[in-house]
Short mmCIF file of C-alpha atoms (C1' of nucleotides) in Angstrom, two decimals:
data_model
loop_
_atom_site.label_atom_id
_atom_site.label_comp_id
_atom_site.label_asym_id
_atom_site.label_seq_id
_atom_site.Cartn_x
_atom_site.Cartn_y
_atom_site.Cartn_z
CA MET A 1 -135.30 18.59 -115.86
CA LYS A 2 -136.68 21.60 -114.04
CA THR A 3 -134.50 23.69 -111.71
CA GLU A 4 -136.92 23.38 -108.98
CA LEU A 5 -136.54 19.46 -108.89
CA CYS A 6 -132.77 18.92 -109.39
CA LYS A 7 -132.24 15.41 -108.45
CA VAL A 8 -128.66 15.36 -109.63
CA ASP A 9 -127.45 15.77 -106.14
CA GLU A 10 -129.35 12.77 -105.17
CA ALA A 11 -127.37 10.52 -107.58
CA LEU A 12 -124.20 12.62 -106.62
CA SER A 13 -124.63 11.76 -102.95
CA ILE A 14 -124.67 8.20 -103.78
CA LEU A 15 -121.45 8.10 -105.70
CA VAL A 16 -119.41 10.39 -103.61
CA GLY A 17 -116.86 9.02 -101.24
CA LYS A 18 -113.39 8.54 -102.29
CA TRP A 19 -113.81 4.93 -102.85
CA LYS A 20 -117.28 4.03 -104.02
CA PRO A 21 -116.92 4.40 -107.72
CA ILE A 22 -113.98 2.08 -107.67
CA ILE A 23 -115.64 -0.38 -105.34
CA LEU A 24 -118.79 -0.40 -107.61
CA LEU A 25 -116.45 -1.11 -110.63
CA HIS A 26 -114.78 -4.11 -109.16
CA LEU A 27 -118.21 -5.42 -108.06
CA PHE A 28 -119.51 -4.87 -111.41
CA SER A 29 -116.65 -6.62 -113.24
CA GLU A 30 -116.26 -9.39 -110.76
CA GLY A 31 -119.87 -10.15 -109.53
CA THR A 32 -119.39 -11.19 -106.01
CA LEU A 33 -116.24 -10.41 -103.82
CA ARG A 34 -115.34 -11.16 -100.12
CA PHE A 35 -114.43 -8.23 -97.92
CA SER A 36 -110.69 -9.35 -97.94
CA GLU A 37 -110.87 -9.53 -101.77
CA LEU A 38 -111.88 -5.93 -102.05
CA LYS A 39 -109.23 -4.90 -99.75
CA ARG A 40 -106.79 -6.72 -101.70
CA LEU A 41 -107.78 -4.91 -104.96
CA MET A 42 -107.52 -1.60 -103.14
CA PRO A 43 -104.36 -1.71 -101.27
CA ASN A 44 -104.55 1.96 -100.28
CA ILE A 45 -107.86 1.80 -98.57
CA THR A 46 -108.13 1.24 -94.69
CA GLN A 47 -110.31 -1.24 -93.24
CA LYS A 48 -112.36 1.31 -91.76
CA MET A 49 -113.07 3.28 -94.89
CA LEU A 50 -113.80 0.17 -96.90
CA THR A 51 -116.41 -1.00 -94.22
CA LYS A 52 -118.03 2.56 -94.28
CA GLN A 53 -118.28 3.04 -97.95
CA LEU A 54 -119.61 -0.57 -98.27
CA ARG A 55 -122.20 0.17 -95.49
CA GLU A 56 -123.29 3.42 -97.15
CA LEU A 57 -123.81 1.55 -100.50
CA GLU A 58 -125.92 -1.10 -98.66
CA GLU A 59 -127.85 1.38 -97.03
CA GLU A 60 -128.92 2.79 -100.40
CA ASP A 61 -129.83 -0.69 -101.63
CA ILE A 62 -126.91 -0.49 -104.25
CA ILE A 63 -125.04 -3.60 -103.01
CA ASP A 64 -126.15 -6.94 -101.44
CA ARG A 65 -124.16 -8.11 -98.21
CA VAL A 66 -124.20 -11.74 -97.23
CA VAL A 67 -122.64 -12.84 -94.04
CA TYR A 68 -121.86 -16.50 -93.72
CA PRO A 69 -122.18 -17.55 -90.03
CA GLN A 70 -118.79 -19.48 -89.75
CA VAL A 71 -115.45 -19.07 -88.27
CA PRO A 72 -113.37 -17.37 -89.57
CA PRO A 73 -116.13 -15.18 -90.98
CA LYS A 74 -116.88 -14.80 -94.51
CA VAL A 75 -118.84 -11.88 -95.96
CA GLU A 76 -119.57 -11.40 -99.67
CA TYR A 77 -120.63 -8.35 -101.39
CA SER A 78 -122.48 -7.82 -104.95
CA ILE A 79 -124.30 -5.39 -106.91
CA SER A 80 -127.95 -5.82 -106.10
CA GLU A 81 -130.73 -6.31 -108.73
CA TYR A 82 -131.81 -2.68 -108.15
CA GLY A 83 -128.20 -1.55 -108.00
CA LYS A 84 -127.68 -2.66 -111.63
CA SER A 85 -129.55 0.25 -112.73
CA LEU A 86 -126.59 2.41 -111.93
CA GLU A 87 -124.42 0.83 -114.60
CA THR A 88 -125.60 3.19 -117.19
CA VAL A 89 -125.03 5.98 -115.21
CA LEU A 90 -121.54 5.08 -114.29
CA ASN A 91 -120.63 4.16 -117.89
CA ILE A 92 -121.84 7.61 -119.03
CA MET A 93 -119.80 9.33 -116.41
CA HIS A 94 -116.95 7.27 -117.20
CA GLU A 95 -117.08 8.12 -120.93
CA TRP A 96 -117.48 11.68 -120.35
CA GLY A 97 -114.66 11.72 -117.58
CA SER A 98 -112.43 10.15 -120.24
CA ALA A 99 -113.24 12.76 -123.02
CA HIS A 100 -112.74 15.37 -120.33
CA THR A 101 -109.38 14.07 -119.30
CA LYS A 102 -108.35 14.33 -123.15
CA HIS A 103 -109.94 17.64 -123.62
CA MET A 104 -107.87 19.32 -120.67
CA HIS A 105 -104.75 17.54 -121.88
CA GLU A 106 -105.03 19.05 -125.28
CA LYS A 107 -105.78 22.22 -123.93
CA LYS A 108 -102.78 22.22 -121.91
CA ASN A 109 -100.52 21.29 -124.68
CA LYS A 110 -102.17 23.96 -126.85
CA LYS A 111 -101.18 26.59 -124.30
CA ILE A 112 -97.47 25.27 -123.93
CA LEU A 113 -97.18 25.48 -127.64
CA GLU A 114 -98.43 29.18 -127.80
CA GLN A 115 -96.11 30.02 -125.09
CA SER A 116 -93.17 28.68 -127.16
CA HIS A 117 -93.55 31.51 -129.81
CA MET B 1 -114.79 0.15 -118.76
CA LYS B 2 -111.70 -1.22 -117.15
CA THR B 3 -111.05 -0.90 -113.31
CA GLU B 4 -107.41 0.10 -114.09
CA LEU B 5 -108.85 3.28 -115.85
CA CYS B 6 -111.79 4.34 -114.02
CA LYS B 7 -112.70 7.84 -114.97
CA VAL B 8 -115.82 8.11 -113.04
CA ASP B 9 -113.89 10.12 -110.48
CA GLU B 10 -113.08 12.59 -113.18
CA ALA B 11 -116.51 13.30 -113.88
CA LEU B 12 -117.37 13.41 -110.16
CA SER B 13 -114.79 16.03 -109.58
CA ILE B 14 -116.16 18.45 -111.84
CA LEU B 15 -119.67 18.14 -110.37
CA VAL B 16 -119.14 17.90 -106.89
CA GLY B 17 -119.28 21.22 -104.97
CA LYS B 18 -122.55 22.02 -103.06
CA TRP B 19 -123.63 24.46 -105.84
CA LYS B 20 -122.41 23.31 -109.04
CA PRO B 21 -125.35 21.04 -110.39
CA ILE B 22 -127.87 23.84 -109.59
CA ILE B 23 -125.71 26.46 -111.13
CA LEU B 24 -125.19 24.30 -114.23
CA LEU B 25 -128.97 23.65 -114.32
CA HIS B 26 -129.79 27.42 -114.28
CA LEU B 27 -127.41 28.13 -117.15
CA PHE B 28 -128.70 25.33 -119.17
CA SER B 29 -132.29 26.36 -118.85
CA GLU B 30 -131.64 30.19 -118.91
CA GLY B 31 -128.69 30.46 -121.37
CA THR B 32 -126.86 33.34 -119.99
CA LEU B 33 -127.24 34.96 -116.57
CA ARG B 34 -125.30 37.67 -114.64
CA PHE B 35 -123.58 37.21 -111.37
CA SER B 36 -126.40 38.93 -109.52
CA GLU B 37 -129.10 36.76 -111.44
CA LEU B 38 -127.49 33.68 -110.35
CA LYS B 39 -127.25 34.94 -106.69
CA ARG B 40 -130.93 35.77 -106.75
CA LEU B 41 -131.86 32.24 -108.02
CA MET B 42 -130.01 30.68 -105.11
CA PRO B 43 -130.83 32.94 -102.26
CA ASN B 44 -128.74 30.62 -99.75
CA ILE B 45 -125.44 30.83 -101.55
CA THR B 46 -122.87 33.26 -100.19
CA GLN B 47 -121.07 35.54 -102.85
CA LYS B 48 -117.79 33.89 -101.87
CA MET B 49 -119.06 30.46 -102.73
CA LEU B 50 -120.81 31.69 -105.97
CA THR B 51 -117.62 32.95 -107.18
CA LYS B 52 -115.70 30.00 -106.21
CA GLN B 53 -117.84 27.44 -108.00
CA LEU B 54 -118.14 29.48 -111.05
CA ARG B 55 -114.37 29.82 -111.16
CA GLU B 56 -113.94 26.12 -110.71
CA LEU B 57 -116.32 25.54 -113.55
CA GLU B 58 -114.75 28.07 -115.75
CA GLU B 59 -111.36 26.41 -115.09
CA GLU B 60 -112.51 23.19 -116.44
CA ASP B 61 -113.93 24.81 -119.51
CA ILE B 62 -117.55 24.13 -118.66
CA ILE B 63 -118.81 27.65 -118.60
CA ASP B 64 -117.73 30.80 -120.29
CA ARG B 65 -117.19 34.23 -118.51
CA VAL B 66 -117.69 37.50 -120.16
CA VAL B 67 -116.71 40.70 -118.32
CA TYR B 68 -118.35 44.08 -119.70
CA PRO B 69 -115.76 46.80 -119.01
CA GLN B 70 -118.23 49.15 -117.19
CA VAL B 71 -119.35 50.94 -114.09
CA PRO B 72 -120.99 49.33 -112.52
CA PRO B 73 -119.46 45.98 -113.52
CA LYS B 74 -121.58 43.49 -115.55
CA VAL B 75 -120.39 39.77 -115.81
CA GLU B 76 -122.26 37.21 -117.64
CA TYR B 77 -121.91 33.22 -117.33
CA SER B 78 -123.11 30.82 -119.84
CA ILE B 79 -122.56 27.21 -120.76
CA SER B 80 -119.63 26.91 -123.17
CA GLU B 81 -119.89 24.85 -126.28
CA TYR B 82 -117.57 22.26 -124.90
CA GLY B 83 -119.71 22.44 -121.55
CA LYS B 84 -122.94 21.31 -123.53
CA SER B 85 -121.45 17.84 -123.78
CA LEU B 86 -122.20 17.63 -119.93
CA GLU B 87 -125.85 17.90 -120.47
CA THR B 88 -126.38 14.09 -121.28
CA VAL B 89 -124.55 13.26 -118.29
CA LEU B 90 -126.61 15.72 -116.01
CA ASN B 91 -129.68 14.39 -117.50
CA ILE B 92 -128.94 10.68 -116.84
CA MET B 93 -127.93 11.46 -113.40
CA HIS B 94 -131.12 13.50 -112.69
CA GLU B 95 -133.32 10.71 -114.05
CA TRP B 96 -131.50 8.01 -111.90
CA GLY B 97 -131.67 10.36 -108.94
CA SER B 98 -135.30 10.86 -109.48
CA ALA B 99 -135.92 7.08 -109.79
CA HIS B 100 -133.89 6.65 -106.62
CA THR B 101 -135.68 9.09 -104.47
CA LYS B 102 -138.64 7.05 -105.45
CA HIS B 103 -137.16 3.69 -104.73
CA MET B 104 -136.14 4.70 -101.22
CA HIS B 105 -139.45 6.23 -100.46
CA GLU B 106 -141.24 2.99 -101.49
CA LYS B 107 -138.82 1.16 -99.41
CA LYS B 108 -139.53 3.16 -96.38
CA ASN B 109 -143.22 2.85 -96.73
CA LYS B 110 -142.99 -0.93 -97.11
CA LYS B 111 -141.09 -1.05 -94.03
CA ILE B 112 -143.65 1.15 -91.95
CA LEU B 113 -146.63 -1.19 -93.25
CA GLU B 114 -144.63 -4.36 -92.09
CA GLN B 115 -144.07 -2.85 -88.69
CA SER B 116 -147.74 -2.14 -88.17
CA HIS B 117 -148.71 -5.90 -88.33
"C1'" DC C 1 -111.60 -12.61 -91.39
"C1'" DC C 2 -114.13 -8.67 -90.66
"C1'" DG C 3 -115.00 -5.65 -88.61
"C1'" DT C 4 -114.93 -1.13 -84.24
"C1'" DA C 5 -113.04 2.54 -81.46
"C1'" DT C 6 -110.11 6.46 -81.00
"C1'" DC C 7 -107.56 10.13 -82.27
"C1'" DC C 8 -106.16 13.57 -85.72
"C1'" DC C 9 -105.81 16.45 -89.82
"C1'" DG C 10 -107.00 18.96 -94.03
"C1'" DT C 11 -110.23 21.08 -96.67
"C1'" DA C 12 -115.24 22.25 -97.92
"C1'" DA C 13 -118.09 25.48 -96.86
"C1'" DG C 14 -120.45 29.35 -94.03
"C1'" DA C 15 -120.58 34.20 -91.49
"C1'" DT C 16 -119.11 38.71 -91.88
"C1'" DA C 17 -116.82 42.70 -93.50
"C1'" DC C 18 -114.74 45.39 -96.93
"C1'" DT C 19 -113.47 47.26 -102.04
"C1'" DG C 20 -112.69 49.02 -107.01
"C1'" DC D 1 -122.26 45.19 -109.21
"C1'" DA D 2 -119.15 41.73 -108.68
"C1'" DG D 3 -116.11 40.41 -106.34
"C1'" DT D 4 -111.88 39.74 -102.01
"C1'" DA D 5 -110.26 38.96 -97.22
"C1'" DT D 6 -110.42 36.84 -92.87
"C1'" DC D 7 -112.05 33.99 -89.54
"C1'" DT D 8 -114.48 29.84 -87.73
"C1'" DT D 9 -116.93 25.42 -88.31
"C1'" DA D 10 -118.22 20.69 -89.89
"C1'" DC D 11 -116.91 16.80 -91.68
"C1'" DG D 12 -114.64 13.46 -94.85
"C1'" DG D 13 -110.91 10.53 -94.46
"C1'" DG D 14 -106.55 8.61 -92.67
"C1'" DA D 15 -103.48 6.13 -89.02
"C1'" DT D 16 -103.53 3.06 -85.41
"C1'" DA D 17 -105.00 -0.26 -82.07
"C1'" DC D 18 -108.23 -3.63 -80.53
"C1'" DG D 19 -112.17 -7.25 -80.64
"C1'" DG D 20 -115.37 -11.50 -81.69
#
DNA sequence: CCGTATCCCGTAAGATACTG
DNA sequence: CAGTATCTTACGGGATACGG
């Protein structure tokens, strides 16, 4: 990995966005979900944001979007074949994130312990 | 990886910041660098931003900061022992990022080719 | 049901100047 | 040399209302 050609930012740019990791996680675990189902799984997201994040993931070929031409509308989202290559990355990040949470928690406790003397 | 306990965001929060990946990359490849050396390696970063990003990485225990009490001042930065656990994550992200750049590039070419017919 | 269109706000990040 | 301090700008994200 040479500093002149750092592609970490490229991966980051796909993943950043307040709701993207959780959206991907839901799609990885559920397979296929309708817009309304995703919305229900994330009560705090607004329709605008959900639409935006999904469009951006679609733009990067990570997810597939299938529109059923009917009334009322039905739109299904799923991880694309190519998008599945992201699973390893997400897993590694999740594992490191978990370990880091633990690390910082222990550090905090140690500090409190020291102060009690 | 359960959706209720997504820690991907935790890892992301450490890495986001316009200059953090490149700073880490330099420190991983060079070992130890002074503030001014880092600045020289990243001509476009302002002193304020460099300081801020370094402080945030230090706060998360990723890097060590050593101040030599002398005039003129000398401050050295390096990846902490704990911070080395990030290398795997960065490598995976870098590899996926490279592959993704290639993927999107090929997709673009394919599109242009189709339009020429 | 699955979106857009507006308006608004907080914060990341840049420019610039100053200091022990 | 290695930082602060101050001011300004850009943009992600939220609230709300409307539309096919």
